[in-house]
Amino acid sequence: MLRFLLLFSRQGKLRLQKWFTPVTEREKKKVIREMTLMVLARPPCSCNFLHWRDLKIVYKRYASLYFCCGLEDQDNELLTLEVLHRYVELLDKYFGNVCELDIIFNFEKAYFILDEFLMGGEILETSKTAVGIAMEEAETLQETMEEYMSKPTY
Amino acid sequence: MSPSVRLQEMIRVIRGARTQGEERGVIQRECAAIRAQFRQADNGTRSHNLAKLLYVHMLGYPAHFGQMECVRLIASPRYNEKRVGYLGAMMLLDEKQDASLLITNSIKNDLSHSSQYVQSLALCTLACMGSAEMCRDLAPEIDRLLRASNSYIKKKAALCAVHMVRKVPELGELFTPAARSLLSEKNHGVLHGAVVLITELCERNPDTLEQFRKAVPELVLMMKGLVMSGYSPEHNVAGISDPFLQVRILRLLRILGRNNDTASDAMNDLLAQVATNTDSSKTAGSAVLYETVLTVMDIKSESGLRVLAVNILGRFLLNNDRNIRYISMTSLQKIVQTDHNAVQRHRGTIVDCLKDQDASVKRRALELSLALVSAVNIRSLMKELLLFLSSCPPELRAHTTSGIFNAAERYAPSQRWHIDTILHVLTTAGGDVRDETVPNLIQLITTATELHCYTVHKLYRALITDISVQSLVQVACWCIGEYGDLLLRGECEETEPVQVTEDDVLDALETVLQSHMSSPATRGFALTATMKLSTRITHNVDRIRSIVSIYGSCIDVELQQRAVEYNALFKKYDHMRAAVLERMPVIDKSSPGHTNGESAGGTIKELEPTKLTQEIVFPQEPSNQVCDLLDLLGGSGEPFQPSPSLSSTAPGPASSTAGGDLLDLLGGLDVTPAPPSVTVYEKNGVTLKLQTDTQTDTGMTVTLTATNSTDGDITGLTLQAAVPKSVQLQMKAPSGDVIPAHGLGQVTQTVLLNNPNKVSLKIRVRVCYTSQSSVCQDTVQIDSFPSTAW
């Protein structure tokens, strides 16, 4: 299973964090700091796999964002690269040509999409279209509520 | 979608802050406003306030005051508020917080909500941060959802069940039937969740594993369907149909086929098919192939399939993509023990990967190269490794040096080569070697008697070039001290001799002594070497005398002590000087863990502290450093006469001393060659017999049998054993710890003994039991076994 998924910028600013095991706040900060240091120090054309403590770390850079996740021993690293790629595709489909700003200003949507794709550290849905459909329907449900309340959501 | 104006406005303001201080100010103001809003009654803005708080939390600021608000929002009937509330719960709460208990009820209600999106929120949160109690509480709900709901909920319930099984393994039994039935679903999401759930159940429970082996044909069919299916736009990734599901099925098949021939046979064809048909030009295909290779190597596959798998890994090694090379080396590492020859074929490529730019690839290549070293390829491989050492990244140096030393020790084709290799490593990376290198090298040099001349010449040359590498300098000093006469003789067969005078040599040693680069230990070496030379040179003894007396007032206490003692050697004990400083005898190679070698002189041996309570070494000499796990010797008093050779017959019954529990009840136990079992202990109606089951050249298996002739049961029976130092002991689990009364039953325990050095075998057994509510504890010594002696 995945232990965590982090998104951070080239300057080391965190854009999204998802933890799939219970971790204390202090430990979270420590992990984030170490991941950021380790991944940002890697030269451009290097291998996407690292070893850290007892976990395998897989990271991929998309434009200005680094997607980094920690895997357990049994997990398939190459498949995890595909998982990261699929998540980016889902974000792209939802936001239309996604960029870092979209994820900054709509972070809660990024989380909702992630929650439709991964759960408990495992892949929830393998179909490309199903996640998008679920998001749309949830939005509809939400808008119905908004119209009813005639107030913006946030 | 309506834009989230107020949240986005806040984000814009925060990002506009030019300094850290400004940002902190903005955030403090916002947090204060949020806190005030939280305290107010419901005014329809709660969800947006929480969202703002979550953003602030992500920047790293404290947000714990939002926890209760999450709880309130989750309980709200409005979907948008629930959504943010659950998100907040997943970000701010975890099972350690008290507030998480409060949402259990909300989750329970939401699991039966009419809207599937509310249900899915609850499931998601439960799978993210559900504690063990919450899981136990809600497991029946999840089971219900697994069986009767639409596929959207089923797939989420499946992964929620996975989380529950991880938290509370006993719940596995609850989910097994539902998991089985999920395999017949069509929806890929549900199938994937089912496979993950089954994998989890099988990994934790061997009975469940047995059960699910029957599902292997079904899984094989499912996989075949995926591999052979045509293009499906929904699931296609670079030409592979749903690689995520394929990989998970392969992983499950791996677990089911492990150690089981029938299951492995059933999947042989499938694996061959996948291995040959999968297109590996893109990552998705490589991922599936990789998982296939792992599965093939782990189950009981036929040899043709294994060869195919190793060839795939070989192909991966030549791939341009670094990731794939890395992966293939990781897999080769796993199989290098079992399929050594197959991996050897790729040695050339692996060694080339040592020169790769990437640090991860280098590391993998190093591990694999070290694993591939053998007597045949040691010379060529060592050349490559030494080349690697000169350019390797600093974090790998220590590992490389220790790997090289291990390999050299195991497979050195000649002593000269061995010494050369170690010297090369010391000159290249002397700062990163282990501490034991210096004594090990010295020991090696002393054993290579024909090479003393060669070695001292080489070391002298290295010393005059560079004295910064401490380990090298220490060895060099030691050698020059020992074999300085060979150096001065000016002739050497193996290498070009140096023409040095005594002054040159003493100059070199003095440079080391005075240099600020030398560590205290190194200076100690240099001083001792200088002293030793006093018996090996003829002209400059006075110079040595003066050096030694100067250091008699050195600030370093160790050096001072040495100098003073050597001074005394010059002054008062000059007649002994030659004898004291003569050539050292060949040092025996001491095995790791012993601080003193096994010399014939009966030196005191120190005990290794052991972690197993059932395996203790007892000293052959009186020693107060008894490892206290069993306290066999009671702290003082040693029943044995100090005698290094244990082949003598056992001394008479020992007198027990203060605190000694030594009740030697053997009295009169002589070696009787024939009888299969012998009574070793008889007291309070408890009888302990020892029987030799099997015996080989270096080991034996004995069985201890305990019977009870009293009127009451003996309970809490434990047996512990200790053996001489070089013998290895393994006690199997006893058959029980209660001996029924009146001899109606018995307890047996098997003990495996391994005696590679063929020392005289003795075993000391301590018996503890409770008889008629009183605890008894006795120790017996067994010196001879009921079989032919070694």
XYZ file of C-alpha atoms in Angstrom, chain B residues 145-518:
374
model
C -22.467 -2.958 1.983
C -20.114 -5.481 0.424
C -22.981 -7.700 -0.439
C -25.903 -5.515 -1.302
C -25.221 -2.221 -2.937
C -24.242 -0.805 -6.274
C -20.742 -1.187 -7.636
C -19.791 2.382 -6.694
C -20.299 1.568 -3.027
C -19.058 -1.997 -3.274
C -15.610 -0.977 -4.425
C -15.305 1.538 -1.617
C -16.594 -0.940 0.932
C -14.007 -3.448 -0.245
C -11.104 -1.104 0.399
C -12.655 -0.042 3.679
C -12.726 -3.706 4.627
C -9.038 -3.910 3.706
C -8.303 -1.121 6.141
C -10.328 -2.867 8.831
C -8.512 -6.139 8.342
C -5.195 -4.318 8.644
C -6.279 -2.679 11.854
C -8.107 -5.648 13.405
C -6.963 -8.902 11.791
C -9.691 -10.950 13.473
C -12.259 -9.238 11.297
C -10.838 -11.154 8.365
C -13.125 -14.063 9.073
C -16.126 -11.800 8.812
C -15.236 -10.579 5.342
C -14.071 -13.819 3.754
C -17.405 -15.026 2.340
C -18.262 -11.635 0.884
C -14.806 -11.343 -0.651
C -15.241 -14.660 -2.391
C -18.481 -13.646 -4.002
C -17.052 -10.330 -5.190
C -14.768 -12.147 -7.586
C -17.631 -12.717 -9.952
C -18.337 -9.019 -10.429
C -17.764 -7.369 -13.747
C -16.872 -3.871 -12.662
C -13.108 -3.432 -12.663
C -13.120 -1.168 -9.630
C -14.966 -3.773 -7.589
C -12.745 -6.554 -8.908
C -9.642 -4.623 -7.993
C -10.948 -3.994 -4.489
C -11.876 -7.652 -4.150
C -8.419 -8.811 -5.218
C -6.771 -6.432 -2.756
C -9.065 -7.649 0.015
C -8.393 -11.288 -0.754
C -4.660 -10.617 -0.852
C -4.852 -9.037 2.561
C -6.923 -11.896 3.985
C -4.593 -14.550 2.597
C -1.496 -12.832 3.881
C -2.818 -12.819 7.416
C -4.489 -16.187 7.705
C -3.116 -19.459 6.303
C -6.502 -21.142 6.440
C -8.025 -18.451 4.308
C -5.097 -18.908 1.969
C -5.961 -22.571 1.593
C -9.534 -21.659 0.894
C -8.705 -19.169 -1.791
C -6.357 -21.500 -3.591
C -9.484 -22.961 -5.093
C -10.069 -19.616 -6.746
C -6.873 -19.830 -8.770
C -8.559 -21.049 -11.968
C -11.036 -18.197 -11.745
C -8.244 -15.682 -11.331
C -6.321 -17.205 -14.205
C -9.354 -16.829 -16.451
C -9.854 -13.256 -15.352
C -6.234 -12.441 -16.134
C -6.389 -14.164 -19.489
C -9.445 -12.123 -20.308
C -7.582 -8.929 -19.579
C -4.520 -9.910 -21.571
C -6.402 -11.096 -24.623
C -9.113 -8.477 -24.602
C -9.277 -5.903 -27.288
C -8.965 -2.193 -26.873
C -11.083 -0.776 -24.075
C -10.932 3.022 -23.965
C -11.902 3.122 -20.345
C -9.107 0.916 -19.067
C -6.432 1.062 -21.655
C -3.021 2.368 -20.662
C -0.400 2.353 -23.435
C -1.844 -0.747 -25.012
C -2.266 -2.702 -21.802
C -5.797 -3.317 -20.617
C -6.081 -2.227 -17.005
C -2.493 -2.793 -15.858
C -3.465 -1.940 -12.281
C -5.813 -4.887 -12.050
C -3.384 -7.156 -13.879
C -0.591 -6.415 -11.442
C -2.827 -7.017 -8.432
C -4.038 -10.341 -9.811
C -0.449 -11.405 -10.437
C 0.447 -10.467 -6.897
C -2.421 -12.519 -5.522
C -1.434 -15.456 -7.698
C 2.069 -15.176 -6.302
C 0.793 -15.583 -2.775
C -1.487 -18.444 -3.705
C 1.130 -20.324 -5.686
C 3.924 -20.043 -3.186
C 4.972 -23.442 -1.868
C 2.103 -25.154 -3.604
C 2.610 -27.304 -6.676
C -0.952 -27.623 -7.876
C -1.638 -23.941 -7.733
C 1.683 -23.186 -9.410
C 0.942 -25.635 -12.214
C -2.404 -24.029 -12.817
C -0.799 -20.676 -13.487
C 2.228 -21.754 -15.495
C 0.595 -21.296 -18.879
C -0.866 -17.964 -17.992
C 2.437 -16.608 -16.768
C 4.204 -17.778 -19.887
C 1.553 -16.115 -21.972
C 1.753 -12.833 -20.123
C 5.534 -12.885 -20.228
C 5.640 -13.340 -23.968
C 2.712 -11.241 -25.082
C 3.076 -8.119 -22.996
C 4.509 -5.188 -24.819
C 7.150 -3.612 -22.635
C 7.934 -0.484 -24.603
C 6.035 1.660 -22.127
C 6.070 1.717 -18.351
C 2.665 0.075 -17.995
C 3.769 -3.012 -19.876
C 7.051 -3.133 -18.003
C 5.173 -2.933 -14.720
C 3.104 -5.981 -15.652
C 6.177 -7.870 -16.864
C 8.020 -6.990 -13.683
C 5.229 -8.346 -11.536
C 5.098 -11.458 -13.697
C 8.811 -12.065 -13.201
C 8.452 -11.652 -9.444
C 5.609 -14.127 -9.422
C 7.455 -16.664 -11.545
C 10.489 -16.556 -9.293
C 8.444 -16.928 -6.163
C 6.149 -19.826 -6.990
C 7.113 -23.357 -7.895
C 7.397 -22.710 -11.578
C 9.001 -25.028 -14.076
C 12.574 -24.337 -15.082
C 11.738 -23.131 -18.585
C 9.582 -20.421 -17.132
C 12.299 -19.386 -14.718
C 14.776 -19.091 -17.540
C 12.273 -16.939 -19.402
C 11.899 -14.719 -16.357
C 15.628 -14.237 -15.895
C 15.948 -13.418 -19.571
C 13.307 -10.753 -19.217
C 15.328 -9.269 -16.398
C 18.402 -9.427 -18.583
C 16.542 -7.531 -21.288
C 15.511 -4.949 -18.751
C 19.148 -4.489 -17.854
C 19.900 -3.324 -21.349
C 16.962 -0.957 -21.461
C 17.712 2.716 -21.918
C 15.284 3.697 -19.217
C 17.087 4.043 -15.910
C 14.033 3.062 -13.927
C 13.833 -0.245 -15.660
C 17.520 -0.943 -15.143
C 17.071 -0.162 -11.469
C 14.086 -2.465 -11.213
C 15.836 -5.289 -12.928
C 18.804 -5.059 -10.604
C 16.524 -5.051 -7.594
C 14.889 -8.236 -8.831
C 18.182 -9.852 -9.726
C 19.340 -9.126 -6.201
C 16.431 -11.125 -4.877
C 17.217 -14.158 -6.969
C 21.002 -14.065 -6.969
C 21.146 -16.616 -4.169
C 18.893 -19.166 -5.779
C 19.675 -18.715 -9.466
C 23.267 -17.646 -9.191
C 24.458 -18.927 -12.548
C 21.647 -17.303 -14.433
C 22.515 -13.957 -12.938
C 26.240 -14.457 -13.538
C 25.545 -14.416 -17.247
C 24.644 -10.756 -16.957
C 27.605 -9.806 -14.900
C 29.140 -7.678 -17.616
C 26.093 -5.458 -17.930
C 25.777 -5.153 -14.185
C 29.377 -4.085 -13.861
C 28.812 -1.496 -16.572
C 25.982 -0.078 -14.503
C 28.565 0.746 -11.866
C 29.608 3.546 -14.171
C 26.097 4.953 -14.512
C 25.561 8.563 -13.532
C 22.626 7.888 -11.334
C 23.273 7.244 -7.648
C 20.375 4.806 -7.194
C 21.487 2.698 -10.140
C 25.064 2.729 -8.855
C 23.948 1.507 -5.470
C 21.988 -1.368 -6.930
C 24.835 -2.302 -9.227
C 27.238 -2.320 -6.288
C 25.034 -4.622 -4.217
C 24.591 -6.971 -7.091
C 28.270 -6.998 -8.037
C 29.236 -7.846 -4.492
C 26.739 -10.685 -4.504
C 28.156 -12.008 -7.758
C 31.742 -12.280 -6.613
C 33.000 -15.825 -6.839
C 36.323 -17.594 -6.891
C 36.270 -17.623 -10.677
C 35.728 -13.961 -11.367
C 37.387 -12.434 -8.318
C 40.322 -10.857 -10.112
C 38.420 -9.146 -12.894
C 35.540 -8.141 -10.698
C 37.848 -6.716 -8.067
C 39.513 -4.540 -10.692
C 36.130 -3.084 -11.527
C 35.220 -2.613 -7.900
C 38.474 -0.835 -7.145
C 37.888 1.413 -10.120
C 34.437 2.109 -8.829
C 35.808 2.915 -5.401
C 37.969 5.686 -6.749
C 34.975 7.500 -8.206
C 32.078 6.380 -6.078
C 29.790 8.775 -4.241
C 30.741 9.301 -0.586
C 27.632 7.686 0.858
C 28.503 4.397 -0.784
C 32.158 4.299 0.170
C 31.896 2.569 3.508
C 29.684 -0.089 2.047
C 31.992 -0.599 -0.899
C 35.075 -0.979 1.256
C 33.494 -3.494 3.557
C 32.105 -5.397 0.570
C 35.541 -5.489 -1.051
C 37.145 -6.716 2.141
C 34.596 -9.468 2.582
C 34.989 -10.591 -0.991
C 38.787 -10.494 -0.766
C 38.708 -12.518 2.419
C 36.532 -15.180 0.934
C 38.014 -15.575 -2.501
C 41.554 -14.179 -2.464
C 43.522 -16.193 -5.009
C 46.805 -15.502 -3.253
C 47.999 -13.745 -0.148
C 49.985 -11.240 -2.109
C 46.897 -10.313 -4.107
C 44.935 -10.015 -0.889
C 47.464 -7.713 0.701
C 47.729 -5.658 -2.478
C 43.979 -5.261 -2.636
C 43.675 -4.141 0.948
C 46.522 -1.673 0.508
C 44.882 -0.322 -2.619
C 41.625 0.223 -0.750
C 43.423 1.895 2.103
C 45.186 4.310 -0.189
C 42.022 5.123 -2.116
C 39.431 5.246 0.634
C 41.242 4.662 3.884
C 39.006 7.070 5.722
C 35.888 4.988 5.145
C 37.032 1.571 6.258
C 35.799 -0.284 9.284
C 37.759 -0.214 12.508
C 38.620 -3.895 12.422
C 40.477 -3.438 9.173
C 43.755 -2.544 10.846
C 43.974 -5.583 13.120
C 42.682 -7.825 10.348
C 45.308 -6.584 7.952
C 48.039 -6.948 10.521
C 46.968 -10.485 11.207
C 46.972 -11.211 7.495
C 50.456 -9.800 7.097
C 51.865 -11.875 9.925
C 50.516 -15.061 8.394
C 52.014 -14.269 4.998
C 55.520 -14.938 6.189
C 57.149 -15.041 2.746
C 55.760 -11.649 1.937
C 57.031 -9.727 4.915
C 59.779 -8.142 2.922
C 57.482 -7.224 0.080
C 54.830 -5.872 2.401
C 57.145 -3.694 4.424
C 58.628 -2.220 1.264
C 55.225 -1.361 -0.108
C 54.047 0.105 3.142
C 57.177 2.158 3.562
C 56.696 3.651 0.145
C 53.074 4.431 0.948
C 54.070 5.993 4.247
C 56.579 8.391 2.809
C 54.075 9.481 0.180
C 51.163 10.307 2.398
C 50.482 10.116 6.098
C 46.921 11.374 6.165
C 45.076 8.060 6.016
C 45.181 6.835 9.595
C 44.487 3.168 8.987
C 47.221 2.925 6.397
C 49.680 4.786 8.571
C 48.937 2.533 11.523
C 49.559 -0.617 9.555
C 52.669 0.864 7.980
C 54.101 1.823 11.351
C 53.403 -1.575 12.753
C 55.074 -3.285 9.820
C 58.115 -1.080 9.898
C 58.450 -1.741 13.594
C 58.180 -5.476 13.088
C 60.107 -5.959 9.886
C 62.326 -2.908 9.819
C 65.377 -5.109 9.544
C 64.089 -6.505 6.251
C 63.631 -2.996 5.000
C 67.101 -1.977 5.907
C 68.673 -5.020 4.346
C 67.992 -3.459 0.998
C 67.074 -6.556 -0.919
C 63.716 -7.943 -1.889
C 62.597 -10.514 -4.409
C 59.086 -9.430 -5.081
C 59.537 -5.752 -5.582
C 62.207 -3.195 -6.146
C 63.982 -2.672 -2.862
C 64.426 0.742 -1.390
C 67.816 1.875 -0.294
C 67.156 3.425 3.024
C 69.280 4.189 5.947
C 68.246 3.801 9.522
C 67.907 7.531 9.762
C 65.429 7.606 6.895
C 63.241 5.082 8.580
C 63.390 6.827 11.899
C 62.655 10.105 10.134
C 59.521 8.631 8.641
C 58.320 7.389 11.998
C 59.122 10.649 13.678
C 57.175 12.546 11.040
C 54.151 10.460 11.920
C 54.735 11.044 15.614
C 54.924 14.765 15.248
C 52.335 15.355 12.576
C 49.115 17.045 13.617
C 47.270 14.806 11.192
C 48.038 11.704 13.227
